[in-house]
Amino acid sequence: MLVKDIMTSDVVTVGEDQSMLEAREILRGKNLVSLPVTDDLKRIRGIITVDDIGKASPSDSSTLSRYEANYLLGRLKVKDVMRRTVVTVDADDTIEFVAYKLYKYRVNALPVVNSENRLCGIVSRSDIFRSIVEMMGMNRNCLRITIEAPDKVGVVAEISNIMKDDGINIISLVTKQNGDGTAEVTIRAALNNNGMDIIEQIREAGYVVSDVMTLDGIE
């Protein structure tokens, strides 16, 4: 799955010369945590966040009235506060790469730009979470099996063939290398009348089944 499959194309933006008060009201009105700052050609110039608004606003201990505080924010321009170094992604980047960037830079969303640095979308943590839920098949009733196996070529194929021969459809399969020559294989498989019999077959093939759960699909 790629960024273009999950991103929001209709992006709310703000201009450099707009006031911080306008930026704050857009963030509040749209219930957003960040706003890309663009020029007339939709090229990325910076980004403004809720935290930036908070830092630019008078503190709660200030003696300024609400009117005075809003007046100051109205005089302050977005370009005076925005972050000019913006982490972006490409529409053809993979969702795992985006997840890595969101984690590395500790941000909630990333602008999606083309080769000319023009904004074409935005992808958020929520988009990533939703795509993972869909990829893992969590909306379906299933059998979740965790298997401890050697970290070597052919393991996944062998386990898959065991399930194939028993007529069990694999919804998703994830592997995790433990670094000690072993791997953890987690399978979500469609339930059928022979669903629980597959556990014994996997064990007979020499694998350790460490966990088995029957799960209901999540709305």
mmCIF file of C-alpha atoms in Angstrom:
data_model
loop_
_atom_site.group_PDB
_atom_site.id
_atom_site.type_symbol
_atom_site.label_atom_id
_atom_site.label_comp_id
_atom_site.label_asym_id
_atom_site.label_seq_id
_atom_site.Cartn_x
_atom_site.Cartn_y
_atom_site.Cartn_z
ATOM 1 C CA MET A 1 0.000 0.000 0.000
ATOM 2 C CA LEU A 2 1.294 3.424 -0.975
ATOM 3 C CA VAL A 3 0.794 6.955 0.346
ATOM 4 C CA LYS A 4 -1.453 7.862 -2.608
ATOM 5 C CA ASP A 5 -3.839 5.086 -1.546
ATOM 6 C CA ILE A 6 -4.476 6.543 1.922
ATOM 7 C CA MET A 7 -3.632 10.268 1.821
ATOM 8 C CA THR A 8 -6.161 13.102 2.017
ATOM 9 C CA SER A 9 -6.019 15.039 -1.258
ATOM 10 C CA ASP A 10 -8.149 18.016 -0.208
ATOM 11 C CA VAL A 11 -5.706 19.757 2.133
ATOM 12 C CA VAL A 12 -6.477 22.786 4.298
ATOM 13 C CA THR A 13 -3.585 25.254 4.047
ATOM 14 C CA VAL A 14 -2.586 28.728 5.147
ATOM 15 C CA GLY A 15 -0.522 31.471 3.486
ATOM 16 C CA GLU A 16 2.659 33.057 4.818
ATOM 17 C CA ASP A 17 1.088 36.506 5.113
ATOM 18 C CA GLN A 18 -2.004 35.393 6.958
ATOM 19 C CA SER A 19 -2.158 36.209 10.638
ATOM 20 C CA MET A 20 -1.533 33.760 13.438
ATOM 21 C CA LEU A 21 -5.047 34.491 14.628
ATOM 22 C CA GLU A 22 -6.405 33.248 11.288
ATOM 23 C CA ALA A 23 -4.202 30.161 11.511
ATOM 24 C CA ARG A 24 -5.445 29.444 15.033
ATOM 25 C CA GLU A 25 -9.087 29.759 13.990
ATOM 26 C CA ILE A 26 -8.554 27.448 11.002
ATOM 27 C CA LEU A 27 -6.920 24.843 13.230
ATOM 28 C CA ARG A 28 -9.727 25.063 15.753
ATOM 29 C CA GLY A 29 -12.520 25.174 13.200
ATOM 30 C CA LYS A 30 -11.229 22.162 11.259
ATOM 31 C CA ASN A 31 -10.045 20.300 14.377
ATOM 32 C CA LEU A 32 -6.509 20.010 12.977
ATOM 33 C CA VAL A 33 -3.115 19.829 14.677
ATOM 34 C CA SER A 34 -1.031 21.255 11.817
ATOM 35 C CA LEU A 35 -1.354 23.413 8.706
ATOM 36 C CA PRO A 36 0.946 23.347 5.686
ATOM 37 C CA VAL A 37 1.999 26.848 4.615
ATOM 38 C CA THR A 38 1.909 27.263 0.835
ATOM 39 C CA ASP A 39 2.388 29.956 -1.780
ATOM 40 C CA ASP A 40 0.071 30.739 -4.708
ATOM 41 C CA LEU A 41 1.438 27.764 -6.663
ATOM 42 C CA LYS A 42 0.786 25.370 -3.748
ATOM 43 C CA ARG A 43 4.494 24.967 -3.098
ATOM 44 C CA ILE A 44 5.395 24.156 0.493
ATOM 45 C CA ARG A 45 6.896 27.118 2.341
ATOM 46 C CA GLY A 46 6.598 25.861 5.896
ATOM 47 C CA ILE A 47 4.275 24.339 8.458
ATOM 48 C CA ILE A 48 2.439 25.670 11.501
ATOM 49 C CA THR A 49 1.206 23.509 14.401
ATOM 50 C CA VAL A 50 -1.011 23.848 17.445
ATOM 51 C CA ASP A 51 2.155 23.898 19.557
ATOM 52 C CA ASP A 52 3.502 26.819 17.514
ATOM 53 C CA ILE A 53 0.270 28.710 18.127
ATOM 54 C CA GLY A 54 0.566 28.042 21.832
ATOM 55 C CA LYS A 55 4.141 29.290 21.995
ATOM 56 C CA ALA A 56 3.238 32.460 20.102
ATOM 57 C CA SER A 57 0.225 33.210 22.318
ATOM 58 C CA PRO A 58 0.419 35.074 25.651
ATOM 59 C CA SER A 59 0.604 32.672 28.589
ATOM 60 C CA ASP A 60 -2.352 32.043 30.869
ATOM 61 C CA SER A 61 -0.575 34.029 33.590
ATOM 62 C CA SER A 62 -0.498 37.117 31.362
ATOM 63 C CA THR A 63 -2.512 40.162 32.461
ATOM 64 C CA LEU A 64 -3.650 40.719 28.873
ATOM 65 C CA SER A 65 -7.355 40.464 28.177
ATOM 66 C CA ARG A 66 -8.670 38.051 25.598
ATOM 67 C CA TYR A 67 -9.195 40.947 23.193
ATOM 68 C CA GLU A 68 -5.609 42.134 23.661
ATOM 69 C CA ALA A 69 -4.226 38.614 23.219
ATOM 70 C CA ASN A 70 -6.201 38.166 19.996
ATOM 71 C CA TYR A 71 -5.029 41.573 18.799
ATOM 72 C CA LEU A 72 -1.386 40.507 19.216
ATOM 73 C CA LEU A 73 -2.002 37.236 17.366
ATOM 74 C CA GLY A 74 -3.724 39.224 14.638
ATOM 75 C CA ARG A 75 -0.617 41.349 14.159
ATOM 76 C CA LEU A 76 1.730 38.364 14.045
ATOM 77 C CA LYS A 77 2.218 36.741 10.633
ATOM 78 C CA VAL A 78 2.410 33.031 9.934
ATOM 79 C CA LYS A 79 5.806 33.523 8.288
ATOM 80 C CA ASP A 80 7.173 34.905 11.568
ATOM 81 C CA VAL A 81 6.411 31.709 13.459
ATOM 82 C CA MET A 82 6.196 28.835 10.958
ATOM 83 C CA ARG A 83 8.768 26.076 10.768
ATOM 84 C CA ARG A 84 10.610 26.421 7.475
ATOM 85 C CA THR A 85 12.198 22.969 7.500
ATOM 86 C CA VAL A 86 9.349 20.640 6.562
ATOM 87 C CA VAL A 87 9.533 16.852 6.492
ATOM 88 C CA THR A 88 7.576 15.631 3.467
ATOM 89 C CA VAL A 89 6.817 12.393 1.644
ATOM 90 C CA ASP A 90 6.049 11.376 -1.926
ATOM 91 C CA ALA A 91 2.752 9.896 -3.131
ATOM 92 C CA ASP A 92 4.583 6.728 -4.214
ATOM 93 C CA ASP A 93 6.283 6.165 -0.847
ATOM 94 C CA THR A 94 5.207 3.072 1.088
ATOM 95 C CA ILE A 95 3.118 3.365 4.231
ATOM 96 C CA GLU A 96 5.844 1.705 6.326
ATOM 97 C CA PHE A 97 8.286 4.419 5.215
ATOM 98 C CA VAL A 98 5.767 7.070 6.248
ATOM 99 C CA ALA A 99 5.240 5.341 9.596
ATOM 100 C CA TYR A 100 9.008 5.443 10.116
ATOM 101 C CA LYS A 101 9.136 9.187 9.351
ATOM 102 C CA LEU A 102 6.192 9.958 11.623
ATOM 103 C CA TYR A 103 7.923 8.040 14.411
ATOM 104 C CA LYS A 104 11.409 9.454 13.760
ATOM 105 C CA TYR A 105 10.366 13.097 13.610
ATOM 106 C CA ARG A 106 7.595 12.796 16.218
ATOM 107 C CA VAL A 107 4.977 14.526 14.080
ATOM 108 C CA ASN A 108 1.274 13.817 13.603
ATOM 109 C CA ALA A 109 1.049 14.387 9.854
ATOM 110 C CA LEU A 110 3.270 14.798 6.796
ATOM 111 C CA PRO A 111 2.599 16.856 3.648
ATOM 112 C CA VAL A 112 2.716 14.880 0.416
ATOM 113 C CA VAL A 113 4.519 16.728 -2.375
ATOM 114 C CA ASN A 114 5.404 16.116 -6.011
ATOM 115 C CA SER A 115 8.743 16.621 -7.757
ATOM 116 C CA GLU A 116 8.159 20.397 -7.887
ATOM 117 C CA ASN A 117 7.533 20.587 -4.143
ATOM 118 C CA ARG A 118 3.857 21.287 -4.758
ATOM 119 C CA LEU A 119 1.386 20.026 -2.188
ATOM 120 C CA CYS A 120 -0.786 17.164 -3.430
ATOM 121 C CA GLY A 121 -2.021 15.686 -0.170
ATOM 122 C CA ILE A 122 -1.389 15.011 3.493
ATOM 123 C CA VAL A 123 -0.995 11.751 5.404
ATOM 124 C CA SER A 124 -1.496 11.414 9.156
ATOM 125 C CA ARG A 125 -0.945 8.919 11.938
ATOM 126 C CA SER A 126 -4.665 8.118 11.780
ATOM 127 C CA ASP A 127 -4.326 7.238 8.077
ATOM 128 C CA ILE A 128 -1.474 4.860 8.906
ATOM 129 C CA PHE A 129 -3.382 3.235 11.770
ATOM 130 C CA ARG A 130 -6.464 2.769 9.573
ATOM 131 C CA SER A 131 -4.448 1.178 6.777
ATOM 132 C CA ILE A 132 -2.770 -1.233 9.194
ATOM 133 C CA VAL A 133 -6.155 -2.263 10.577
ATOM 134 C CA GLU A 134 -7.345 -2.949 7.026
ATOM 135 C CA MET A 135 -4.171 -4.795 6.014
ATOM 136 C CA MET A 136 -4.318 -6.998 9.102
ATOM 137 C CA GLY A 137 -7.931 -7.910 8.383
ATOM 138 C CA MET A 138 -9.111 -6.832 11.812
ATOM 139 C CA ASN A 139 -12.651 -6.312 10.516
ATOM 140 C CA ARG A 140 -13.060 -10.061 10.010
ATOM 141 C CA ASN A 141 -13.636 -12.978 12.372
ATOM 142 C CA CYS A 142 -10.440 -14.961 12.419
ATOM 143 C CA LEU A 143 -8.023 -17.283 14.143
ATOM 144 C CA ARG A 144 -4.812 -15.575 15.285
ATOM 145 C CA ILE A 145 -1.852 -17.949 15.548
ATOM 146 C CA THR A 146 1.621 -17.026 16.783
ATOM 147 C CA ILE A 147 4.390 -19.437 15.815
ATOM 148 C CA GLU A 148 8.017 -19.599 16.959
ATOM 149 C CA ALA A 149 10.161 -20.775 14.038
ATOM 150 C CA PRO A 150 13.752 -20.859 12.782
ATOM 151 C CA ASP A 151 14.723 -17.730 10.865
ATOM 152 C CA LYS A 152 15.501 -19.428 7.577
ATOM 153 C CA VAL A 153 14.353 -19.641 3.971
ATOM 154 C CA GLY A 154 11.207 -21.689 3.364
ATOM 155 C CA VAL A 155 9.531 -21.397 6.759
ATOM 156 C CA VAL A 156 6.723 -19.110 5.621
ATOM 157 C CA ALA A 157 6.158 -21.217 2.499
ATOM 158 C CA GLU A 158 5.920 -24.421 4.544
ATOM 159 C CA ILE A 159 3.468 -22.976 7.049
ATOM 160 C CA SER A 160 1.408 -21.482 4.222
ATOM 161 C CA ASN A 161 1.272 -24.831 2.435
ATOM 162 C CA ILE A 162 0.053 -26.561 5.591
ATOM 163 C CA MET A 163 -2.847 -24.113 5.769
ATOM 164 C CA LYS A 164 -3.463 -24.340 2.032
ATOM 165 C CA ASP A 165 -3.705 -28.145 2.171
ATOM 166 C CA ASP A 166 -6.273 -27.815 4.961
ATOM 167 C CA GLY A 167 -8.331 -25.300 2.977
ATOM 168 C CA ILE A 168 -7.683 -22.392 5.346
ATOM 169 C CA ASN A 169 -7.404 -18.911 3.863
ATOM 170 C CA ILE A 170 -4.671 -16.642 5.286
ATOM 171 C CA ILE A 171 -5.943 -13.097 5.861
ATOM 172 C CA SER A 172 -2.586 -11.635 6.901
ATOM 173 C CA LEU A 173 0.871 -12.847 7.825
ATOM 174 C CA VAL A 174 3.567 -10.896 9.682
ATOM 175 C CA THR A 175 7.064 -12.029 10.629
ATOM 176 C CA LYS A 176 9.415 -10.578 13.234
ATOM 177 C CA GLN A 177 13.088 -11.529 13.405
ATOM 178 C CA ASN A 178 14.265 -12.004 16.979
ATOM 179 C CA GLY A 179 17.966 -11.614 16.186
ATOM 180 C CA ASP A 180 18.935 -14.982 17.695
ATOM 181 C CA GLY A 181 18.277 -17.168 14.675
ATOM 182 C CA THR A 182 14.570 -17.438 15.393
ATOM 183 C CA ALA A 183 11.516 -15.581 14.139
ATOM 184 C CA GLU A 184 7.965 -14.996 15.297
ATOM 185 C CA VAL A 185 5.302 -15.618 12.668
ATOM 186 C CA THR A 186 1.835 -14.213 13.364
ATOM 187 C CA ILE A 187 -0.984 -15.390 11.130
ATOM 188 C CA ARG A 188 -4.593 -14.253 10.984
ATOM 189 C CA ALA A 189 -6.604 -16.913 9.163
ATOM 190 C CA ALA A 190 -10.259 -17.245 8.199
ATOM 191 C CA LEU A 191 -12.173 -19.533 10.526
ATOM 192 C CA ASN A 192 -13.666 -22.761 9.171
ATOM 193 C CA ASN A 193 -14.780 -26.116 10.534
ATOM 194 C CA ASN A 194 -11.193 -27.401 10.629
ATOM 195 C CA GLY A 195 -9.722 -24.192 12.024
ATOM 196 C CA MET A 196 -8.481 -25.533 15.339
ATOM 197 C CA ASP A 197 -7.109 -28.763 13.797
ATOM 198 C CA ILE A 198 -4.465 -26.686 11.996
ATOM 199 C CA ILE A 199 -2.714 -26.003 15.302
ATOM 200 C CA GLU A 200 -1.825 -29.669 15.751
ATOM 201 C CA GLN A 201 -0.665 -29.947 12.144
ATOM 202 C CA ILE A 202 1.687 -26.996 12.590
ATOM 203 C CA ARG A 203 3.100 -28.566 15.747
ATOM 204 C CA GLU A 204 3.545 -31.903 13.998
ATOM 205 C CA ALA A 205 5.612 -30.058 11.376
ATOM 206 C CA GLY A 206 8.082 -29.129 14.142
ATOM 207 C CA TYR A 207 6.990 -25.592 14.974
ATOM 208 C CA VAL A 208 6.158 -24.156 18.380
ATOM 209 C CA VAL A 209 2.716 -22.554 18.561
ATOM 210 C CA SER A 210 3.076 -19.996 21.344
ATOM 211 C CA ASP A 211 -0.345 -18.375 21.206
ATOM 212 C CA VAL A 212 -3.771 -18.994 19.708
ATOM 213 C CA MET A 213 -6.727 -16.609 19.821
ATOM 214 C CA THR A 214 -10.172 -16.592 18.224
ATOM 215 C CA LEU A 215 -11.036 -12.978 17.400
ATOM 216 C CA ASP A 216 -14.248 -11.249 16.413
ATOM 217 C CA GLY A 217 -14.063 -8.627 13.693
ATOM 218 C CA ILE A 218 -13.823 -5.019 14.861
ATOM 219 C CA GLU A 219 -16.298 -2.452 13.512
#
